[in-house]
XYZ file of C-alpha atoms in Angstrom:
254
model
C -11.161 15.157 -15.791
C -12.750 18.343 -14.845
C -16.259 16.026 -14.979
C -14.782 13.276 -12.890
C -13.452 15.731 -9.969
C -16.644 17.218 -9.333
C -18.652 14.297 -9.675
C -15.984 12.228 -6.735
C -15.937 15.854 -4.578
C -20.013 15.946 -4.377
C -20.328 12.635 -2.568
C -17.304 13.284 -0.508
C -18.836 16.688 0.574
C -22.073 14.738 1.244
C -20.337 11.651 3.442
C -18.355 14.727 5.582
C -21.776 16.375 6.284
C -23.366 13.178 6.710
C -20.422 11.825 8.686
C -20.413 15.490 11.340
C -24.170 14.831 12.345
C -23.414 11.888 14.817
C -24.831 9.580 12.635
C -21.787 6.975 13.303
C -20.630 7.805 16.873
C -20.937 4.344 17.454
C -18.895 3.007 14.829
C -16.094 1.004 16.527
C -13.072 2.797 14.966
C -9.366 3.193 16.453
C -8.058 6.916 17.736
C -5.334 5.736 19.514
C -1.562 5.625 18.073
C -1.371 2.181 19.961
C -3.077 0.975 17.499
C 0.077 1.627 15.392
C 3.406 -0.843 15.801
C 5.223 2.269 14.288
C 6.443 4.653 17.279
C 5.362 8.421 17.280
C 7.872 10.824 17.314
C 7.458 13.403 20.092
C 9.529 16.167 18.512
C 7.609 15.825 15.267
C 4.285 18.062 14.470
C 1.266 16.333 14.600
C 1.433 15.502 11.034
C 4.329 13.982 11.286
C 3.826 12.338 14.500
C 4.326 8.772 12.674
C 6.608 9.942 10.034
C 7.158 6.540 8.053
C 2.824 6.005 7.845
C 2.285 9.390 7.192
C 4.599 10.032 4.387
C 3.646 7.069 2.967
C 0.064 8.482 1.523
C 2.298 10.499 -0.745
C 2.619 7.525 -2.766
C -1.136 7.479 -3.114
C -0.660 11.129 -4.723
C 2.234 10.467 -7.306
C 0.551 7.317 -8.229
C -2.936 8.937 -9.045
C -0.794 11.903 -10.553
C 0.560 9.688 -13.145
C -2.251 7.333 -14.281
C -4.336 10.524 -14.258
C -1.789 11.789 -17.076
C -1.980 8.283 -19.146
C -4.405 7.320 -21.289
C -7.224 4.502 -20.863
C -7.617 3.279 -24.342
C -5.818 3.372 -27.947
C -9.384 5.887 -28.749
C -9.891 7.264 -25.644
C -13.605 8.811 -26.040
C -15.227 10.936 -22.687
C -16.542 7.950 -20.883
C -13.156 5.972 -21.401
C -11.480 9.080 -20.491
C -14.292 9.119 -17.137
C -13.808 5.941 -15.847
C -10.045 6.160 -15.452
C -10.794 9.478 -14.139
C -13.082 8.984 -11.724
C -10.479 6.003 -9.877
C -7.772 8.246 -10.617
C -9.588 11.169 -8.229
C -10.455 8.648 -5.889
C -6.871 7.771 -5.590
C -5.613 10.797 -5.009
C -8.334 12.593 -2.484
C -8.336 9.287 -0.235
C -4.559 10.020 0.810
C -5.358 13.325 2.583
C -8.465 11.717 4.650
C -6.143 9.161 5.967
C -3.062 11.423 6.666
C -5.513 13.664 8.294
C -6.400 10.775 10.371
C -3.132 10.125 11.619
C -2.399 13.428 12.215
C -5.621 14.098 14.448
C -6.963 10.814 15.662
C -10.437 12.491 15.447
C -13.200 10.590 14.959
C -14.293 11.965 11.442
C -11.254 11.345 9.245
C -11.375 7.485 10.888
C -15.141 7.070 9.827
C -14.311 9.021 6.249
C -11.335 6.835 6.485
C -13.258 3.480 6.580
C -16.021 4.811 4.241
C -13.963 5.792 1.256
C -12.638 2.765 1.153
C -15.841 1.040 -0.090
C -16.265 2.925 -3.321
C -13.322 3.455 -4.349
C -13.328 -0.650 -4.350
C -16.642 -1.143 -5.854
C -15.369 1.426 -8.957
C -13.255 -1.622 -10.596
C -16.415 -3.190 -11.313
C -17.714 -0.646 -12.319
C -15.007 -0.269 -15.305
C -15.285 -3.772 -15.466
C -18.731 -3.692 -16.662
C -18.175 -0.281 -19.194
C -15.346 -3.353 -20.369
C -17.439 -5.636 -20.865
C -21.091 -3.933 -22.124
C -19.871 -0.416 -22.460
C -20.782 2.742 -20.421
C -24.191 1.892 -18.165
C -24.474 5.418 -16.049
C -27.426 4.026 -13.828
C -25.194 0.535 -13.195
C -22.488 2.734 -12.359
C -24.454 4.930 -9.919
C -26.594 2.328 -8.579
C -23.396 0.436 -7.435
C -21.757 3.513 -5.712
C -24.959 3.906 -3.891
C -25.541 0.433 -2.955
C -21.628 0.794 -1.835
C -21.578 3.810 0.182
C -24.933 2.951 1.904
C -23.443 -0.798 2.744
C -20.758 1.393 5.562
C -24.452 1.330 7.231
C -23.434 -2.340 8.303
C -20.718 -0.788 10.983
C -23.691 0.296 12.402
C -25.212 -3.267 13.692
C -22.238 -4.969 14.314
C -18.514 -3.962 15.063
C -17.137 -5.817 12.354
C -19.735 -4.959 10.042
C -17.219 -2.926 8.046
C -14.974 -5.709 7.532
C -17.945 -7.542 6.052
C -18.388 -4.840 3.880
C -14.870 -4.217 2.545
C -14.489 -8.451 2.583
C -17.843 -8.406 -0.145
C -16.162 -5.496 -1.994
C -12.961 -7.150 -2.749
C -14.956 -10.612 -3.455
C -17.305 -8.681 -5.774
C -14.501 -6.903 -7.740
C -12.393 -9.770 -7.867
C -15.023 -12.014 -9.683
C -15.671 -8.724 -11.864
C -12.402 -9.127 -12.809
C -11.786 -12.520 -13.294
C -14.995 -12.497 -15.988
C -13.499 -9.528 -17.964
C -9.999 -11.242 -17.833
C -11.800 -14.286 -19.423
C -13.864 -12.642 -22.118
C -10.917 -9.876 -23.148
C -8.010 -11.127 -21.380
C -4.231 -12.127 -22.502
C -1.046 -13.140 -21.008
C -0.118 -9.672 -19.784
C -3.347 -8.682 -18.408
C -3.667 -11.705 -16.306
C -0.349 -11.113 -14.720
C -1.832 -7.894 -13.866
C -4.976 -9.266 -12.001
C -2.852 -11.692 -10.416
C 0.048 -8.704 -9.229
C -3.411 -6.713 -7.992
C -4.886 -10.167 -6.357
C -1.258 -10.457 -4.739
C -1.041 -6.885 -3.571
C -4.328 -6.973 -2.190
C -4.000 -10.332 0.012
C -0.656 -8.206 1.100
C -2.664 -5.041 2.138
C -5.169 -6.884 4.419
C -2.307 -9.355 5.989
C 0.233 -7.114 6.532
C -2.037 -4.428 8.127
C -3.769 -7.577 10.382
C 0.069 -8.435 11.710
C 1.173 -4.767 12.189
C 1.918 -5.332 16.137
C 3.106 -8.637 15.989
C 5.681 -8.533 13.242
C 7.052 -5.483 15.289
C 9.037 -7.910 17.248
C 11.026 -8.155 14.636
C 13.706 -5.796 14.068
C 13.604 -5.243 10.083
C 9.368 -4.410 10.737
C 10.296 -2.184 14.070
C 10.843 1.464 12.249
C 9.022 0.561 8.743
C 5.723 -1.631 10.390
C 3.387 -3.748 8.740
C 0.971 -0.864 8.416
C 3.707 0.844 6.469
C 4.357 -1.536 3.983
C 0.131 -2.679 3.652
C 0.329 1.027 2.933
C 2.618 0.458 -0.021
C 0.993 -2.575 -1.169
C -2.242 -0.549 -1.056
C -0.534 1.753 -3.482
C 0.424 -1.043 -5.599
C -3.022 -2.686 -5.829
C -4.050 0.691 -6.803
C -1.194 0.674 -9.331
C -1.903 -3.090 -11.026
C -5.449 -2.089 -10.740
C -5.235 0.879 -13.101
C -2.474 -1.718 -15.110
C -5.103 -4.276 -15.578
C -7.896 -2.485 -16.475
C -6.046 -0.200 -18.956
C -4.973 -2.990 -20.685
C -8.275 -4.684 -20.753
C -9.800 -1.562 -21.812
C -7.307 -1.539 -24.880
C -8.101 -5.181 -26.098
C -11.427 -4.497 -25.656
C -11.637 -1.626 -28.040
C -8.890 -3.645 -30.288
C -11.593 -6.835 -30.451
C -14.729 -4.084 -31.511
C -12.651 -2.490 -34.506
């Protein structure tokens, strides 16, 4: 674990520094709480300014907590041990950036934000591929790369994050659709299909944030709150799924 920490915090260290020299000061990005259906509170400190979004990310942090305490594998070796690791860390350090973000509505923690996003997505297929052919460290760094350096496309066009993210999910979707199918079972497809589900959820329900707020059940907990919690979820079936997979896997090689 101690391994998987250090080797998430370095590139995080490098996209802050990389992030505070300007580099992206054209990114379009939002810094406004009207971009938020959920109303501030004015009473409230900063970080609590949207209390039902902000709390939220603590979700992110008891979910990483407790996959980061289970095991990966019936033999969990190092790199089983890694992988989970490494997603678990993710997990967890990507709920401070965006409750920072909310709390400051700087333009840093909503590039960082944005940016996390991508690797943290392109990490199932990485673990779909140690599934599938076992550990490959220069796959597994040349995705990251390839992932982190694709946030370059916010650069030439205001939606090229969106792109981005949209070839992420497609990417480890497919990933996990052709591990399913070579070391898959009943149980383990009902967890690519609850991840699938929780996924579409995120993106809609974060897409409709202002318009379902006419409505009085999404008016104090917003669409951005609950894409939150499906976020969490997808997170949660995520880590389901590929434990599982991981475990037949290793079953099939004995």
């Amino acid at each position: 674990m101690k391994i998987a920490l250090l080797h998430v915090t370095i590139p995080l260290v490098l996209c802050v520094l990389i992030a505070t020299s300007g580099i992206f000061s054209s990114v379009q990005v939002d810094l406004t709480y009207d971009h938020y259906a959920e109303r501030t509170v004015d009473y409230l400190p900063a970080f609590l300014a949207m209390p039902f979004n902000s709390l939220v990310n603590l979700g992110y942090i008891a979910m990483g907590i407790y996959w980061l305490l289970q095991r990966a594998g019936d033999q969990e070796d190092k790199n089983t041990a890694y992988v989970k690791d490494v997603f678990t860390v993710m997990a967890i350090t990507y709920a401070p950036v965006q409750w920072v973000r909310l709390a400051t509505l700087s333009r840093l923690p909503a590039v960082l934000d944005q940016w996390f996003t991508l690797p943290i997505f392109a990490w199932v297929p990485v673990w779909c591929r140690f599934i599938t052919h076992g550990w490959q460290p220069r796959h597994a760094l040349a995705v990251e790369l390839c992932s982190m350096f694709s946030y370059a496309l916010a650069l030439v066009h205001d939606r090229g994050f969106e792109v981005a993210l949209g070839c992420h999910v497609a990417l480890a979707v497919t990933e996990g659709v052709r591990a399913q199918r070579r070391f898959g079972d009943p149980l383990s497809r009902r967890y690519l299909a609850l991840a699938m589900l929780t996924c579409c959820g995120f993106v809609a329900l974060k897409l409709l944030d202002h318009p379902l707020a006419q409505y009085r059940v999404f008016q104090r907990l917003t669409g951005h709150f609950w894409s939150k919690v499906c976020d969490i979820y997808q997170f949660h079936f995520s880590f389901c799924f590929l434990t599982r997979l991981t475990r037949l896997a290793q079953r099939r090689e004995e």
